[in-house]
PDB file of C-alpha atoms in Angstrom:
ATOM      1  CA  MET A  22     -19.070   6.736  -2.068  1.00 68.00           C
ATOM      2  CA  HIS A  23     -17.987   4.633  -5.033  1.00 88.00           C
ATOM      3  CA  THR A  24     -15.128   2.235  -4.459  1.00 95.00           C
ATOM      4  CA  TYR A  25     -12.787   0.721  -6.994  1.00 94.00           C
ATOM      5  CA  THR A  26     -10.725  -2.408  -7.597  1.00 93.00           C
ATOM      6  CA  LEU A  27      -7.155  -2.227  -8.884  1.00 94.00           C
ATOM      7  CA  ALA A  28      -5.127  -5.009 -10.491  1.00 90.00           C
ATOM      8  CA  VAL A  29      -1.353  -4.473 -10.514  1.00 90.00           C
ATOM      9  CA  ALA A  30       1.517  -6.618 -11.829  1.00 84.00           C
ATOM     10  CA  ASP A  31       5.228  -5.847 -11.870  1.00 83.00           C
ATOM     11  CA  GLY A  32       4.538  -2.291 -10.649  1.00 87.00           C
ATOM     12  CA  VAL A  33       2.182  -1.565 -13.552  1.00 87.00           C
ATOM     13  CA  LEU A  34      -1.508  -0.724 -13.109  1.00 90.00           C
ATOM     14  CA  PHE A  35      -3.565  -2.924 -15.434  1.00 86.00           C
ATOM     15  CA  VAL A  36      -7.113  -2.456 -14.212  1.00 88.00           C
ATOM     16  CA  CYS A  37      -8.989   0.288 -12.350  1.00 92.00           C
ATOM     17  CA  ILE A  38     -12.719  -0.501 -12.293  1.00 90.00           C
ATOM     18  CA  PRO A  39     -15.687   0.001  -9.963  1.00 93.00           C
ATOM     19  CA  ASP A  40     -15.954  -2.758  -7.353  1.00 93.00           C
ATOM     20  CA  THR A  41     -19.273  -3.770  -8.923  1.00 90.00           C
ATOM     21  CA  ALA A  42     -17.764  -4.317 -12.411  1.00 87.00           C
ATOM     22  CA  ASP A  43     -16.744  -7.688 -13.867  1.00 86.00           C
ATOM     23  CA  LEU A  44     -13.123  -8.010 -12.747  1.00 85.00           C
ATOM     24  CA  ALA A  45     -12.433 -11.259 -14.598  1.00 83.00           C
ATOM     25  CA  SER A  46     -13.456  -9.773 -17.953  1.00 85.00           C
ATOM     26  CA  ALA A  47     -11.448  -6.587 -17.349  1.00 81.00           C
ATOM     27  CA  ILE A  48      -8.330  -8.580 -16.444  1.00 75.00           C
ATOM     28  CA  MET A  49      -8.725 -10.845 -19.468  1.00 75.00           C
ATOM     29  CA  ARG A  50      -9.128  -7.847 -21.777  1.00 76.00           C
ATOM     30  CA  GLU A  51      -6.121  -5.928 -20.369  1.00 70.00           C
ATOM     31  CA  THR A  52      -3.656  -8.790 -19.978  1.00 65.00           C
ATOM     32  CA  ALA A  53      -4.402 -10.106 -23.450  1.00 64.00           C
ATOM     33  CA  THR A  54      -3.240  -6.796 -24.926  1.00 57.00           C
ATOM     34  CA  ALA A  55      -0.279  -6.167 -22.601  1.00 55.00           C
ATOM     35  CA  TYR A  56       1.696  -9.096 -21.164  1.00 56.00           C
ATOM     36  CA  GLY A  57      -0.487 -12.004 -22.112  1.00 53.00           C
ATOM     37  CA  ALA A  58      -2.054 -14.697 -20.010  1.00 56.00           C
ATOM     38  CA  GLY A  59      -0.446 -16.084 -16.909  1.00 62.00           C
ATOM     39  CA  ILE A  60       0.809 -12.933 -15.206  1.00 70.00           C
ATOM     40  CA  GLU A  61       0.416 -12.713 -11.443  1.00 79.00           C
ATOM     41  CA  LEU A  62      -1.791  -9.795 -10.441  1.00 83.00           C
ATOM     42  CA  GLU A  63      -2.129  -8.159  -7.046  1.00 90.00           C
ATOM     43  CA  ILE A  64      -5.794  -7.252  -6.502  1.00 92.00           C
ATOM     44  CA  ALA A  65      -6.909  -4.472  -4.153  1.00 94.00           C
ATOM     45  CA  ARG A  66     -10.633  -3.854  -3.608  1.00 95.00           C
ATOM     46  CA  GLY A  67     -12.666  -1.202  -1.835  1.00 95.00           C
ATOM     47  CA  LEU A  68     -10.422   1.725  -2.751  1.00 97.00           C
ATOM     48  CA  VAL A  69     -11.411   5.376  -2.992  1.00 97.00           C
ATOM     49  CA  LEU A  70     -10.059   7.441  -5.897  1.00 97.00           C
ATOM     50  CA  THR A  71      -9.031  10.912  -4.728  1.00 97.00           C
ATOM     51  CA  ASP A  72      -6.738  13.865  -5.331  1.00 97.00           C
ATOM     52  CA  GLU A  73      -6.244  14.446  -1.601  1.00 96.00           C
ATOM     53  CA  VAL A  74      -4.822  12.027   0.965  1.00 96.00           C
ATOM     54  CA  ARG A  75      -6.466  12.424   4.368  1.00 95.00           C
ATOM     55  CA  PRO A  76      -4.986  11.489   7.755  1.00 95.00           C
ATOM     56  CA  GLY A  77      -5.484   7.758   8.215  1.00 94.00           C
ATOM     57  CA  ASP A  78      -5.657   6.971   4.487  1.00 96.00           C
ATOM     58  CA  GLU A  79      -3.464   4.146   3.211  1.00 97.00           C
ATOM     59  CA  VAL A  80      -2.179   4.992  -0.272  1.00 97.00           C
ATOM     60  CA  VAL A  81      -2.403   1.852  -2.404  1.00 96.00           C
ATOM     61  CA  TRP A  82      -1.556   3.457  -5.755  1.00 96.00           C
ATOM     62  CA  GLN A  83      -0.340   6.850  -6.939  1.00 95.00           C
ATOM     63  CA  GLU A  84      -0.769   7.952 -10.551  1.00 91.00           C
ATOM     64  CA  GLY A  85       2.353   8.091 -12.628  1.00 89.00           C
ATOM     65  CA  PRO A  86       4.048   6.651 -15.690  1.00 87.00           C
ATOM     66  CA  SER A  87       3.098   3.096 -14.642  1.00 85.00           C
ATOM     67  CA  GLY A  88      -0.618   3.766 -14.613  1.00 87.00           C
ATOM     68  CA  GLU A  89      -3.237   6.470 -14.322  1.00 90.00           C
ATOM     69  CA  LEU A  90      -6.312   6.257 -12.113  1.00 94.00           C
ATOM     70  CA  VAL A  91      -9.440   6.964 -14.133  1.00 92.00           C
ATOM     71  CA  ASP A  92     -12.952   6.452 -12.789  1.00 92.00           C
ATOM     72  CA  ASP A  93     -15.885   5.117 -14.782  1.00 89.00           C
ATOM     73  CA  SER A  94     -16.837   8.651 -15.912  1.00 92.00           C
ATOM     74  CA  GLY A  95     -13.339   9.376 -17.260  1.00 92.00           C
ATOM     75  CA  THR A  96     -12.143  11.618 -14.410  1.00 95.00           C
ATOM     76  CA  LEU A  97      -8.431  11.324 -13.591  1.00 96.00           C
ATOM     77  CA  TYR A  98      -7.316  11.026  -9.943  1.00 96.00           C
ATOM     78  CA  ARG A  99      -3.904  11.115  -8.264  1.00 97.00           C
ATOM     79  CA  TYR A 100      -4.403   8.447  -5.571  1.00 97.00           C
ATOM     80  CA  ALA A 101      -6.253   5.233  -4.804  1.00 97.00           C
ATOM     81  CA  VAL A 102      -6.554   4.935  -1.032  1.00 98.00           C
ATOM     82  CA  ARG A 103      -7.951   2.590   1.543  1.00 97.00           C
ATOM     83  CA  ARG A 104     -10.049   4.928   3.633  1.00 93.00           C
ATOM     84  CA  THR A 105     -10.982   3.688   7.080  1.00 83.00           C
ATOM     85  CA  HIS A 106     -13.212   6.586   8.152  1.00 71.00           C
TER      86      HIS A 106
END
């Protein structure tokens, strides 16, 4: 199972990348084109991208106008969840 890292600021999804990717570079690239340097990001790691929430899943992000969840192959998902099982 691939897991992903999200970076969110002010209710806007800036980064959705595989946990193994270079987070610092992705943040630098995205914040330089959006808000600029110095924004405070909330980072969530180890998330599963899915279209179906299972019992016990904690929904960390839901796709919408403030950010879409796209995996590294370009597939769009509805939810990023912390899955404990």
